[in-house]
Short mmCIF file of C-alpha atoms and ligand atoms in Angstrom, two decimals:
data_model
loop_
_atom_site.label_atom_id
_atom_site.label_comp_id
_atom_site.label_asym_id
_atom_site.label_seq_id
_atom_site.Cartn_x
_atom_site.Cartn_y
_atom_site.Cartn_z
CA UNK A 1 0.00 0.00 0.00
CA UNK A 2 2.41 2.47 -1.13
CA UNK A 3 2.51 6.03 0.91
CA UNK A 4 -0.61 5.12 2.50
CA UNK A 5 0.23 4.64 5.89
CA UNK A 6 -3.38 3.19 8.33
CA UNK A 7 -1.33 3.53 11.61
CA UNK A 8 -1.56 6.86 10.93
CA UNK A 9 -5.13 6.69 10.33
CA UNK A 10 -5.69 4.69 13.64
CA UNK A 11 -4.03 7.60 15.85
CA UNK A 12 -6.17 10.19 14.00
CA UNK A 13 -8.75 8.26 15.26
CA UNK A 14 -7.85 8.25 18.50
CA UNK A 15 -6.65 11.96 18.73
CA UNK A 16 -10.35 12.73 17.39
CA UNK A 17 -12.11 10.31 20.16
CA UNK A 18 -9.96 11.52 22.99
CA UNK A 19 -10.34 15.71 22.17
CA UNK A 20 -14.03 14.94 22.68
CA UNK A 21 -13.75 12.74 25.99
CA UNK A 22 -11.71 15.76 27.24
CA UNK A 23 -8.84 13.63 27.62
CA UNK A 24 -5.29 14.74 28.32
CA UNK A 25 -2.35 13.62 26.36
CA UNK A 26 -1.08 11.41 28.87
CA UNK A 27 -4.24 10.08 29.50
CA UNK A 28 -4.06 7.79 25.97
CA UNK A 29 -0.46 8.54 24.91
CA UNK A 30 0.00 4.96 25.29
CA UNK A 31 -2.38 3.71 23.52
CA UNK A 32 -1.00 5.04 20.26
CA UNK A 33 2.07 2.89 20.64
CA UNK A 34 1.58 -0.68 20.66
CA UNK A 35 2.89 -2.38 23.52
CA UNK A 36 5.21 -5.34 21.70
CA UNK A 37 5.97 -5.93 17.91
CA UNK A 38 8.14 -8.97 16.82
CA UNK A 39 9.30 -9.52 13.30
CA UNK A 40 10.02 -13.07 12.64
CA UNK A 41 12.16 -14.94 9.51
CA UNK A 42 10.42 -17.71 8.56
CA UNK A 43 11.91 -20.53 6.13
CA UNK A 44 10.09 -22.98 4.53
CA UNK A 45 11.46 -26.00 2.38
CA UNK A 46 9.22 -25.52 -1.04
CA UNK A 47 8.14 -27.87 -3.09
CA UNK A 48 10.81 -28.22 -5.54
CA UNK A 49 13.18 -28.73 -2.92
CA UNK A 50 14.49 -24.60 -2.52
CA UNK A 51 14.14 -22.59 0.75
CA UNK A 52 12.38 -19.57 0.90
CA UNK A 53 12.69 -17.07 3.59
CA UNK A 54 9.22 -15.26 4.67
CA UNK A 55 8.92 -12.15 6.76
CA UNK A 56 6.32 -12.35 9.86
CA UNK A 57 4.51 -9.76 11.90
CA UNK A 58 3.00 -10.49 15.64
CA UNK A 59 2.23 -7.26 17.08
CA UNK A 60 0.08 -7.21 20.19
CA UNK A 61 -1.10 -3.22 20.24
CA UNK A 62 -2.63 -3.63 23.93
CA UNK A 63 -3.33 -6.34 26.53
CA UNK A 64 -4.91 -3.56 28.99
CA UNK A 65 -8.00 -5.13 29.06
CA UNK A 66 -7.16 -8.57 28.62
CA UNK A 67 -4.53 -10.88 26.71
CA UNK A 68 -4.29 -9.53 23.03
CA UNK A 69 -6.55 -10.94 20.13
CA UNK A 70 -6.48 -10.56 16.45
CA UNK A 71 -5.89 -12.53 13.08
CA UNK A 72 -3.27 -13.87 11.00
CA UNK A 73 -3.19 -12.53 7.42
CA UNK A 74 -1.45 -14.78 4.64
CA UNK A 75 -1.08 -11.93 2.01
CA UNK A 76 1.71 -10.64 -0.18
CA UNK A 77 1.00 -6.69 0.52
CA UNK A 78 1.38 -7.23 4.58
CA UNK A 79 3.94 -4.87 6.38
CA UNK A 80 4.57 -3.49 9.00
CA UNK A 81 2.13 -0.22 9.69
CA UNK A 82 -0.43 -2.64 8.50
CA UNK A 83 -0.45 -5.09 11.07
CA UNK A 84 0.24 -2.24 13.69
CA UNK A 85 -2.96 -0.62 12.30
CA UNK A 86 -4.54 -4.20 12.44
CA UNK A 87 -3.79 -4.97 16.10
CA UNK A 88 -5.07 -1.11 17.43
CA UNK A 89 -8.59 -1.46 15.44
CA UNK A 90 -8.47 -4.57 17.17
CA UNK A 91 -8.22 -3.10 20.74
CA UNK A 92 -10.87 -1.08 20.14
CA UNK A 93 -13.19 -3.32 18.15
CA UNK A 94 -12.58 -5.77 21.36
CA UNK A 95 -13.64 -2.33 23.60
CA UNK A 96 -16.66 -1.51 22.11
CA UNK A 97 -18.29 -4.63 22.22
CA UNK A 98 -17.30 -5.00 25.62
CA UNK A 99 -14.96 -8.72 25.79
CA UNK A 100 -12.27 -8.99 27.99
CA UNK A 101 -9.41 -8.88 25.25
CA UNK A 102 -6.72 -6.29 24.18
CA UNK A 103 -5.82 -6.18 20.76
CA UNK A 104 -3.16 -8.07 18.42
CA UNK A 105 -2.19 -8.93 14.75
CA UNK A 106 0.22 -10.95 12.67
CA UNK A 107 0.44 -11.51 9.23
CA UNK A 108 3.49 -13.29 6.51
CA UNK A 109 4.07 -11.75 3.42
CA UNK A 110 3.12 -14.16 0.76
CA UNK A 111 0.83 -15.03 -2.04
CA UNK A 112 -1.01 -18.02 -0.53
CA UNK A 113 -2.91 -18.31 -4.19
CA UNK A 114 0.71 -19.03 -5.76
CA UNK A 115 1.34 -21.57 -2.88
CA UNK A 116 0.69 -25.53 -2.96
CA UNK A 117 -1.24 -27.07 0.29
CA UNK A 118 2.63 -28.53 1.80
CA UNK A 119 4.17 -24.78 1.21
CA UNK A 120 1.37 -23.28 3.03
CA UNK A 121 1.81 -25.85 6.56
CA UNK A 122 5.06 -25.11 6.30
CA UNK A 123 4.58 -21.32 6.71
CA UNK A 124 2.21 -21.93 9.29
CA UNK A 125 3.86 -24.12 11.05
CA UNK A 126 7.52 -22.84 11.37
CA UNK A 127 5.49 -18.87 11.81
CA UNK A 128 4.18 -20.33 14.97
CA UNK A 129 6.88 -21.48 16.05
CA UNK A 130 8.57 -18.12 15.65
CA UNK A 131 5.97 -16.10 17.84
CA UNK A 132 5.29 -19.17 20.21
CA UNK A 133 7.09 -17.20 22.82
CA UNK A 134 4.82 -14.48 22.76
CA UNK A 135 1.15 -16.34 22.01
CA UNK A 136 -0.72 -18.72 23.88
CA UNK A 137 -4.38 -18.99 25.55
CA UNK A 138 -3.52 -16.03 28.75
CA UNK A 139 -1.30 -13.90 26.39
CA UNK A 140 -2.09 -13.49 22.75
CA UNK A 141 -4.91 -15.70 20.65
CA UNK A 142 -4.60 -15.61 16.77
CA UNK A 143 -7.82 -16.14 14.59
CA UNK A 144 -8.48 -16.25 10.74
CA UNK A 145 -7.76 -12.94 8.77
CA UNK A 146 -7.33 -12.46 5.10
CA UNK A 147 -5.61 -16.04 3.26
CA UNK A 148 -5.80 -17.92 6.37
CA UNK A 149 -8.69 -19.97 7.56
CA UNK A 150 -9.74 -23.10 10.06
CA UNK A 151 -7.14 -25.31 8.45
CA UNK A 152 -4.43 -23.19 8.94
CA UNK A 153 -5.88 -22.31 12.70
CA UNK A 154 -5.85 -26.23 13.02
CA UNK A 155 -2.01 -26.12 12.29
CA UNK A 156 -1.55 -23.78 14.64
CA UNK A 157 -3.17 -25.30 17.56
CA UNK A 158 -1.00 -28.47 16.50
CA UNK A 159 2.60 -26.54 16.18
CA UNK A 160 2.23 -24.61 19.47
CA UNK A 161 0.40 -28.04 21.27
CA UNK A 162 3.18 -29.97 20.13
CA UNK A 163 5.62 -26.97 21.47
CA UNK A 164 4.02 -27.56 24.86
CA UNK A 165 3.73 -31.19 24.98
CA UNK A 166 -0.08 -31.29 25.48
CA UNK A 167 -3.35 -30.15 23.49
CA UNK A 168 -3.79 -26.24 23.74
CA UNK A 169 -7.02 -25.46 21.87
CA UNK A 170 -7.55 -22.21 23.62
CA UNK A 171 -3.89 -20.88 21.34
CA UNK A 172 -6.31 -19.99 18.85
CA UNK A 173 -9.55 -19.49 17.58
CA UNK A 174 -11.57 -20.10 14.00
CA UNK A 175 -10.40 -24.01 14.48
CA UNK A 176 -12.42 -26.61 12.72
CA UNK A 177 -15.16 -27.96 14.79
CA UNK A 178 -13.60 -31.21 15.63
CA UNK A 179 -10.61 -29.94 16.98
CA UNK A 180 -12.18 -27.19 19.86
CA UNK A 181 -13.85 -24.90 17.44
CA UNK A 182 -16.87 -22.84 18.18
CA UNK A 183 -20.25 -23.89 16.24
CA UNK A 184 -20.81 -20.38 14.09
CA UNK A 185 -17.31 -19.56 14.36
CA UNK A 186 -17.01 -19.73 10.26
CA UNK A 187 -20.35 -17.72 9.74
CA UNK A 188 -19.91 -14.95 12.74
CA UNK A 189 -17.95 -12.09 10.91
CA UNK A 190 -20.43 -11.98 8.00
CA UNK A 191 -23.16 -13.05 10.44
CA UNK A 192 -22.34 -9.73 13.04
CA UNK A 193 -22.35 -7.69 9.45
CA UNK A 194 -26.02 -8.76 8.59
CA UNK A 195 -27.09 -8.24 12.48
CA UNK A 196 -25.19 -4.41 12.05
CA UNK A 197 -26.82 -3.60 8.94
CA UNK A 198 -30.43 -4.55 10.06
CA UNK A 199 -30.03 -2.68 12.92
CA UNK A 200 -28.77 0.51 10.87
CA UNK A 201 -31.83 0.26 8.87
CA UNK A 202 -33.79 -0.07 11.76
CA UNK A 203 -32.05 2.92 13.24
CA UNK A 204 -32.77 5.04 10.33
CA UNK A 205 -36.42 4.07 10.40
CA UNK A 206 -36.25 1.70 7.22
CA UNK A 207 -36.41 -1.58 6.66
CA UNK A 208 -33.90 -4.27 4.74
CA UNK A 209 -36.53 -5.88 3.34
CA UNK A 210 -35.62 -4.53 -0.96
CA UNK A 211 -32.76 -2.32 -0.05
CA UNK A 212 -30.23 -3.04 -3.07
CA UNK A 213 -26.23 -4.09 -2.10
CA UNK A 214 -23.09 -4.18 -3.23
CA UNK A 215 -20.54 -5.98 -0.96
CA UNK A 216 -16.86 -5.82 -2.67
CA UNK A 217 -14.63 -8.96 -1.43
CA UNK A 218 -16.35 -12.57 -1.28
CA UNK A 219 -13.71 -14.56 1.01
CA UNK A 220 -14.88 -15.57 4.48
CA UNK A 221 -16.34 -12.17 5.18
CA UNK A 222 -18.07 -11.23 2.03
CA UNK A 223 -19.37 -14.60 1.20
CA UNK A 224 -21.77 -14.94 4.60
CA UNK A 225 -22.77 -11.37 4.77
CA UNK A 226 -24.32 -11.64 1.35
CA UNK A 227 -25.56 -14.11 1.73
CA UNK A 228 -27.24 -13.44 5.47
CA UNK A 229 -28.47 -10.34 4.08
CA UNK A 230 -29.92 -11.54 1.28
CA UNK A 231 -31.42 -13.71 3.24
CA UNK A 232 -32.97 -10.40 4.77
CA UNK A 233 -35.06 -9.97 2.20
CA UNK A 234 -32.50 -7.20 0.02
CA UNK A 235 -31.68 -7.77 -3.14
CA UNK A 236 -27.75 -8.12 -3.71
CA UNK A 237 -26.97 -6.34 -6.83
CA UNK A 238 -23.14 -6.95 -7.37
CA UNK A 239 -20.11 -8.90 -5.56
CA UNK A 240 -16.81 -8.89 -6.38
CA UNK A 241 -12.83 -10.42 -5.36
CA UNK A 242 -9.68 -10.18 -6.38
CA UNK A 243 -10.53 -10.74 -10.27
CA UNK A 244 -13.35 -8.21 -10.74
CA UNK A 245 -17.14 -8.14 -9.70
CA UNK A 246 -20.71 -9.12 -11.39
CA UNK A 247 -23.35 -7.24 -11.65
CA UNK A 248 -27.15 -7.62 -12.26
CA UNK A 249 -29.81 -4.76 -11.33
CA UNK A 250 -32.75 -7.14 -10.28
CA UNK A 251 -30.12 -9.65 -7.90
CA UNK A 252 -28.08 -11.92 -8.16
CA UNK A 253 -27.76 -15.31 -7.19
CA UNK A 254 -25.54 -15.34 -4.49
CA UNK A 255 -26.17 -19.01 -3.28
CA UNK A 256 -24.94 -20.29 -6.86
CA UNK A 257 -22.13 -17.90 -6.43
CA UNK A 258 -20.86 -18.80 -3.38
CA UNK A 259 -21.33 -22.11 -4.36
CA UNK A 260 -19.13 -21.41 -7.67
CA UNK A 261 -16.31 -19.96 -5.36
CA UNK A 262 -16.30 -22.83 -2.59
CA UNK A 263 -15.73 -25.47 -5.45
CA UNK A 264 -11.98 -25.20 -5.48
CA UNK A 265 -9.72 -22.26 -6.16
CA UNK A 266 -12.48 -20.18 -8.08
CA UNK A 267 -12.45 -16.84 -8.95
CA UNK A 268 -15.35 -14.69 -9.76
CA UNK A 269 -14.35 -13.80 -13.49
CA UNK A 270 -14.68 -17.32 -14.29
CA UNK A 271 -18.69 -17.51 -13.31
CA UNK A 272 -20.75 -18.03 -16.30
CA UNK A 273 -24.42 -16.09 -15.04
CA UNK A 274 -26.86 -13.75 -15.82
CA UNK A 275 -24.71 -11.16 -14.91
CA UNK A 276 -22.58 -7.94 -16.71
CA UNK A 277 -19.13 -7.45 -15.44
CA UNK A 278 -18.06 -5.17 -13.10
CA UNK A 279 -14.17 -3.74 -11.74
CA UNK A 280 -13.47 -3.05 -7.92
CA UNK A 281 -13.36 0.70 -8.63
CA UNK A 282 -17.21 0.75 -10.20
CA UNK A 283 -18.23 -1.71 -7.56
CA UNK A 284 -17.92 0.89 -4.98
CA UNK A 285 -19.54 3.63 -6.48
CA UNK A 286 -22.64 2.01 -7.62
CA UNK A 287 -26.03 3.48 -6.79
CA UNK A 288 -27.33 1.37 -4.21
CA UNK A 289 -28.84 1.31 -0.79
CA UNK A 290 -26.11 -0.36 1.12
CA UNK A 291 -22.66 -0.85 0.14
CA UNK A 292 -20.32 -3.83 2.61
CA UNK A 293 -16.18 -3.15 1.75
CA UNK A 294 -15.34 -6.32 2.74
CA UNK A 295 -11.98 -6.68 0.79
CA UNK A 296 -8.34 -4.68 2.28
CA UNK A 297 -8.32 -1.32 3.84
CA UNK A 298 -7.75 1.86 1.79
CA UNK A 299 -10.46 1.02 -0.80
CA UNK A 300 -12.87 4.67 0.09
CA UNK A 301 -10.50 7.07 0.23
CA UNK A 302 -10.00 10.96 -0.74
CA UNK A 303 -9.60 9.53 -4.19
CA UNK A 304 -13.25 7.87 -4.68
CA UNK A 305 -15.63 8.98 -1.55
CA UNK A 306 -16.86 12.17 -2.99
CA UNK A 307 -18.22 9.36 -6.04
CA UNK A 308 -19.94 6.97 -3.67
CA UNK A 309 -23.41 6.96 -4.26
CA UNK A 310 -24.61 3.83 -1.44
CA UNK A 311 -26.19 5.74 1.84
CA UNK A 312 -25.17 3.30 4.23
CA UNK A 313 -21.83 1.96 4.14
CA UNK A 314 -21.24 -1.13 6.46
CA UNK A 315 -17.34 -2.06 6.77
CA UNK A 316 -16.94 -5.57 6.41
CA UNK A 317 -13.31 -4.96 6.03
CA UNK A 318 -11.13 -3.39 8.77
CA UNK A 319 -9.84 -0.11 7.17
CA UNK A 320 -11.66 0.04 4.29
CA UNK A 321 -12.30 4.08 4.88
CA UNK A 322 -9.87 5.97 5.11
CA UNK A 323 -9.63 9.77 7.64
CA UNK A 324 -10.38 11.93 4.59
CA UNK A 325 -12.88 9.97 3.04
CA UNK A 326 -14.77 9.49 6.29
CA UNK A 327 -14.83 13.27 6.47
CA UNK A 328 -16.38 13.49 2.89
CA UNK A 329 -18.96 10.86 3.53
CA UNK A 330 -19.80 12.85 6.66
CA UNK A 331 -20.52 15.81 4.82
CA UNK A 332 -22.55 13.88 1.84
CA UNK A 333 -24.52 12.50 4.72
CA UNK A 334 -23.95 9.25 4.12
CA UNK A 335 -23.74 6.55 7.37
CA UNK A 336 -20.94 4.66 7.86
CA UNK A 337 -20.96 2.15 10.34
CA UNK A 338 -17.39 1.35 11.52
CA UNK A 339 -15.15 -1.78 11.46
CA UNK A 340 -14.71 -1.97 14.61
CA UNK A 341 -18.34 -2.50 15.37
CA UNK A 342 -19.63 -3.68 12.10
CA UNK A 343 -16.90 -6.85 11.86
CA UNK A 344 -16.87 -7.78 15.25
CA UNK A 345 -19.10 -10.62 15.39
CA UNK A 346 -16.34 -12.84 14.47
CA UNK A 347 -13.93 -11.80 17.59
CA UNK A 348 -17.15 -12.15 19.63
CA UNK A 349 -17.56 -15.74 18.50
CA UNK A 350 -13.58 -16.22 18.85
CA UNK A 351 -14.33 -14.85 22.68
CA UNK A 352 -16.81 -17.67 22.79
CA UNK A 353 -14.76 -20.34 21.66
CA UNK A 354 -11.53 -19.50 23.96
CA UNK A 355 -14.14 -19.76 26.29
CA UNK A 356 -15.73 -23.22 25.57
CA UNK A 357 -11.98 -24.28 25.36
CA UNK A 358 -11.14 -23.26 28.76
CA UNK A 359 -13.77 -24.84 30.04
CA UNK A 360 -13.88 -27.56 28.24
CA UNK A 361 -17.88 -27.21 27.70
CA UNK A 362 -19.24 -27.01 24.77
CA UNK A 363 -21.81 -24.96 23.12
CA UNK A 364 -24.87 -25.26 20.68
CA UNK A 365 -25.03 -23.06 17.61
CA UNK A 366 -28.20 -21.58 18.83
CA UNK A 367 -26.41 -20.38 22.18
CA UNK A 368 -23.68 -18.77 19.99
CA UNK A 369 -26.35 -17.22 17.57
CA UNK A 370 -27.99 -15.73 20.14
CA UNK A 371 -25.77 -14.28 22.42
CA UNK A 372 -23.85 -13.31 19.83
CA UNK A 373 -26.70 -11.19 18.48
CA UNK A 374 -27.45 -9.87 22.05
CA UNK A 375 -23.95 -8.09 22.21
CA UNK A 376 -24.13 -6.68 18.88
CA UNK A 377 -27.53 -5.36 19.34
CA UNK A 378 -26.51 -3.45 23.02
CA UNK A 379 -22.94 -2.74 21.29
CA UNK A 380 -25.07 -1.03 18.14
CA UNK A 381 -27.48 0.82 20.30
CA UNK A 382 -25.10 2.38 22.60
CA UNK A 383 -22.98 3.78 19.52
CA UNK A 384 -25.71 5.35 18.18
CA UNK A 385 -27.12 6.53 21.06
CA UNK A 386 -23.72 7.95 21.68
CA UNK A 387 -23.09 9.15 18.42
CA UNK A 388 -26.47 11.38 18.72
CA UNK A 389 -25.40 12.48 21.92
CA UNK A 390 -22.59 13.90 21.05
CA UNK A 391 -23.52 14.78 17.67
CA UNK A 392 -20.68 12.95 16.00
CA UNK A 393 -21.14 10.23 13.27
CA UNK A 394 -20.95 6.34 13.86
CA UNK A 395 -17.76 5.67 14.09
CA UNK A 396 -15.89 8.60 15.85
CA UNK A 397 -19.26 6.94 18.81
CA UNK A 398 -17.88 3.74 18.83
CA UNK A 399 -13.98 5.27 19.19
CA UNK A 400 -15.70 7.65 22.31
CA UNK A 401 -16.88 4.11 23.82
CA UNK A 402 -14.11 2.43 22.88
CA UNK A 403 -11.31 4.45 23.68
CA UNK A 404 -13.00 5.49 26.93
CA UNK A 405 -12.96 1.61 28.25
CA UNK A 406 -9.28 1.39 27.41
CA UNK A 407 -7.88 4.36 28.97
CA UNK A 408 -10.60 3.61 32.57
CA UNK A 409 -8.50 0.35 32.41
CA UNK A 410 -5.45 1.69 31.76
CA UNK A 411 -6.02 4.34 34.54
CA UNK A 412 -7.17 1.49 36.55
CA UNK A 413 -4.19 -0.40 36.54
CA UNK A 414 -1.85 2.61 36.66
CA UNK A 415 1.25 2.92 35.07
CA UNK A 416 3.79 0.32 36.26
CA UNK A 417 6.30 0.42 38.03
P1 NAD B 1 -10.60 -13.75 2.75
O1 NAD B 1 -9.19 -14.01 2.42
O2 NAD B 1 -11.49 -14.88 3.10
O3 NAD B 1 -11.28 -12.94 1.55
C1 NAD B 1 -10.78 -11.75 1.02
C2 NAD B 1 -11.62 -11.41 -0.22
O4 NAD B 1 -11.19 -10.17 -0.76
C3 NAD B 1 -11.44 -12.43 -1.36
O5 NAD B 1 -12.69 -12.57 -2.01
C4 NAD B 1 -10.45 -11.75 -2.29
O6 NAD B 1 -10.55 -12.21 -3.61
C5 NAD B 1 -10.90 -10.31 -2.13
N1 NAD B 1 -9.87 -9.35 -2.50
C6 NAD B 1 -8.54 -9.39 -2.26
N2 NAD B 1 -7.94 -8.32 -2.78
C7 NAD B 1 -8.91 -7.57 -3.33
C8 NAD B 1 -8.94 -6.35 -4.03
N3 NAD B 1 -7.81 -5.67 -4.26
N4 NAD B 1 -10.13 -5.88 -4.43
C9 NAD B 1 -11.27 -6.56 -4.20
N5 NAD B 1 -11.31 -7.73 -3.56
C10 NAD B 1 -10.15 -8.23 -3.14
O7 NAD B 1 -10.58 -12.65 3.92
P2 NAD B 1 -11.72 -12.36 5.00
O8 NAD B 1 -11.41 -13.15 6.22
O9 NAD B 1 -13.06 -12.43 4.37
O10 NAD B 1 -11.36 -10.84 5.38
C11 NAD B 1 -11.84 -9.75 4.62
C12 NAD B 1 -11.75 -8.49 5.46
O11 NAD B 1 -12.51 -8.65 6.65
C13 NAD B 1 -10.35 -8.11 5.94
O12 NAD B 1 -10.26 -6.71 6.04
C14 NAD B 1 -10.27 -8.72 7.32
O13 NAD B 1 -9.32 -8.08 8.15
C15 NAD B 1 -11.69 -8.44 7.79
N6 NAD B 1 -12.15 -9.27 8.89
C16 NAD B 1 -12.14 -10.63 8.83
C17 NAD B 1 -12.63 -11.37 9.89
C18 NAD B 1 -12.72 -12.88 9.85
O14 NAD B 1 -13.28 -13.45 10.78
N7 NAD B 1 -12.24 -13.55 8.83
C19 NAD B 1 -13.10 -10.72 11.03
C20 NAD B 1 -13.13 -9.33 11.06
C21 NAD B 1 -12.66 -8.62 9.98
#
């Protein structure tokens, strides 16, 4: 992401959140410097016999209010600010939604597309091994981010279990089922975006129930909040990834296209439907009802926002806005309801499964549905209540909620020594 820099938009954010609270600087100084970064070397033995060397991130921004908690991104763009930026929005996302975690992030820079099944492990395996020191179940718990998923969380769990010399399921969350994962685990993120958006609607005094959407990005994230909301009764009107988006006025089928995807390493420019094609830069501007980034950061930015035509956008994505286009959409009135709050339903449902691993008790889906919805709905209400409190927009309510929980704690616990 070349001169964009979203650590920088992560203390903007925070500057903003803590001028309103009436904060002083040392009140939150800290909490635009993440406590611990490690930058690992990881080499794998590749197929055809070579060794590559991969760089690794693990940064855990704060463990204030609890052990850190974020993903693991498999991606070939990952650096350093990004996973900085990563591990803060986690913090807060972990804030406003009230669960005992701080906030963390790691990431390798590769292409897992370009990468056979073997090359992939390895990665995994010997990347755990690098930041074993620093993760584990009271610590620092890794989930799924972008190019990772429950296999690779399964490896995980294995590599640092097999550090230990006994099963540690709590290491890490987004495992498959049979190994410690939480029922609704897979479907939460896109799950806690359909809950968000209803709500907004509801909020605004409308209802789902025909609104038109584009959601840009159809991995984990994408893929389940179309399909949730569509499920709504809205119409989904275009989807895209990596190779380009489809488009068709009167819906698409999102079902068959998820289904398309799933079967192997698909990509949407190879599905053959009723449908026109579409790039990632017109997928964001169409004219529709609600628009779900739920790709990379940096997509709405000072370059594109003032085009935007959706009136609700809900970020799938962490990042996806950036400061100046934020203040843009603010001014063309349109809602944005943040990351942070938007996305969380999949570290609630990680929350839920360290949980059910410490205790070694076991939930239904239906418990995880449902209390899962029951934070989201309190977490929603009280930003927006917030928010028109203070007159602010969405997201600068979560931050005041957010980055008011983190610095009581941090106040709490004082400054040691
Ligand atoms: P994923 O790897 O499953 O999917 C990413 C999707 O984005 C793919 O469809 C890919 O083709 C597409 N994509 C990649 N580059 C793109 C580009 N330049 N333009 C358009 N599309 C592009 O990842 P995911 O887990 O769905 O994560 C997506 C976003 O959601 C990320 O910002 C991630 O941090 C965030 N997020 C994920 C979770 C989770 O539980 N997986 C939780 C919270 C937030």
């Amino acid at each position: 992401m070349s001169g964009y820099n979203p650590y920088d938009n992560v203390v903007a954010t925070i500057d903003r959140a803590a001028k309103i609270l009436g904060y002083e600087q040392s009140d939150y100084e800290s909490l635009k410097h993440p406590e611990r970064e490690l930058r690992v070397s990881v080499p794998v033995r590749m197929d055809d016999g070579s060794v590559k060397v991969f760089d690794g991130y693990r940064v855990q921004h704060s463990t204030v209010r609890g052990p850190a908690k974020g993903g693991i991104r498999f991606h070939h763009a990952v650096d350093n600010n990004e996973v900085k930026a990563l591990a803060a929005w986690m913090t807060f996302k972990c804030a406003v939604v009230g669960i005992p975690y701080g906030g963390g992030k790691g990431g390798v820079v590769c292409d897992p597309t370009k990468l056979s099944q073997n090359e992939k492990r390895g990665i995994a395996r010997r990347y755990t091994a690098m930041i074993a020191p620093i993760i584990g179940p009271e610590s620092d718990i890794p989930a799924p981010d972008v190019g990772t998923n429950a296999e690779v969380m399964g490896w995980i769990m294995d590599t640092y279990s097999m550090i230990k010399g006994h099963c540690v399921p709590g290491v890490v969350t987004g495992k498959p089922i049979a190994i410690g994962g939480a029922k609704g685990r897979a479907e939460a993120t896109g799950r806690g975006v359909m809950i968000t958006a209803v709500n907004t609607c509801k909020a605004l005094g409308k209802d789902i129930k025909g609104m038109s959407v584009a959601v840009q990005g159809m991995g984990n994230v994408g893929s389940i909040s179309a399909l949730l909301i569509e499920q709504q009764g809205a119409k989904i009107v275009a989807v895209s990834d990596v190779s380009g988006g489809v488009y068709n006025k009167n819906g698409l089928n999102i079902k068959e296209i998820v289904t398309f995807l799933d079967s192997g390493k698909k990509l949407l420019k190879d599905y053959q439907g009723d449908v026109e094609r579409i790039s990632n830069d017109e997928i964001l501007l169409l004219d529709v009802d609600i628009l779900v980034p739920a790709a990379l950061e940096n997509q709405i930015n000072a370059g594109n926002a003032e085009k935007i035509k959706a009136k609700i956008i809900v970020e799938g994505a962490n990042g996806p806005t950036t400061v100046e286009a934020d203040e843009i959409l603010d001014k063309k009135g349109v809602v944005v309801v943040p990351d942070i709050l938007a996305n969380a339903g999949g570290v609630v449902v990680s929350y839920f499964e360290w949980v059910q691993n410490i205790q070694s008790l076991y939930w239904d889906e239906e418990m995880v549905n449902t209390r899962l919805k029951a934070i989201l709905d309190d977490s929603f209400n009280a930003v927006w209540s917030i928010a028109k409190e203070n007159k602010v927009n969405t997201r600068t309510g979560a931050y005041l909620i957010a980055v008011q929980r983190v610095v009581e704690a941090t106040k709490l616990r004082g400054i040691w020594p």
